[in-house]
CSV table of C-alpha atoms in Angstrom, one decimal:
chain,number,residue,atom,x,y,z
E,1,MET,CA,71.0,88.5,32.0
E,2,GLN,CA,69.1,88.5,35.2
E,3,GLU,CA,65.8,89.0,33.3
E,4,MET,CA,66.7,85.9,31.1
E,5,LYS,CA,67.4,83.7,34.2
E,6,GLU,CA,64.0,84.4,35.5
E,7,LYS,CA,62.1,83.4,32.3
E,8,GLU,CA,61.2,79.8,31.9
E,9,LYS,CA,61.5,79.9,28.1
E,10,ILE,CA,63.6,82.4,26.0
E,11,GLY,CA,62.1,83.3,22.6
E,12,SER,CA,63.8,84.7,19.6
E,13,GLY,CA,62.8,88.3,20.4
E,14,ASP,CA,64.4,87.9,23.9
E,15,PHE,CA,67.6,86.4,22.5
E,16,ALA,CA,67.8,89.2,20.0
E,17,GLN,CA,67.3,91.8,22.7
E,18,LEU,CA,70.2,90.2,24.8
E,19,LEU,CA,72.5,90.4,21.7
E,20,LEU,CA,71.6,94.1,21.1
E,21,ARG,CA,72.2,94.9,24.7
E,22,GLY,CA,75.6,93.2,24.6
E,23,LEU,CA,76.6,95.2,21.4
E,24,GLU,CA,75.6,98.3,23.0
E,25,LEU,CA,77.6,97.6,26.1
E,26,VAL,CA,80.7,96.8,23.9
E,27,ARG,CA,80.2,100.0,22.0
E,28,ASN,CA,79.9,102.1,25.0
E,29,ASN,CA,82.9,100.6,27.0
E,30,PRO,CA,86.3,102.0,25.9
E,31,ILE,CA,88.3,99.4,27.4
E,32,ILE,CA,86.6,96.6,25.6
E,33,ARG,CA,86.8,98.5,22.2
E,34,ARG,CA,90.5,99.1,22.6
E,35,VAL,CA,91.2,95.4,23.5
E,36,TYR,CA,89.1,93.8,20.9
E,37,PHE,CA,88.8,96.2,18.1
E,38,GLU,CA,92.0,98.2,18.2
E,39,GLY,CA,94.3,95.0,18.4
E,40,GLU,CA,95.7,95.7,21.9
E,41,LEU,CA,94.8,92.2,23.3
E,42,ASP,CA,98.1,90.6,21.9
E,43,MET,CA,100.0,93.5,23.5
E,44,LEU,CA,98.3,93.0,27.0
E,45,LEU,CA,98.8,89.2,26.8
E,46,ARG,CA,102.6,89.7,26.1
E,47,LYS,CA,102.8,91.7,29.3
E,48,LEU,CA,101.4,89.1,31.5
E,49,PRO,CA,104.0,87.1,33.5
E,50,LYS,CA,104.6,83.5,32.4
E,51,GLU,CA,102.8,81.0,34.6
E,52,PRO,CA,105.1,78.6,36.5
E,53,CYS,CA,105.0,75.1,35.3
């Protein structure tokens, strides 16, 4: 992201690299994989305390 901020104009190749890097980070992060791909997000959200009104 830092590299993208420094560029004045982002081309399609730059954007593709950003997406590929993001996918690589998701694939290599076990917490993100469990939450989003193994369906544990709903379970985690149910355990959060209710916010006071």
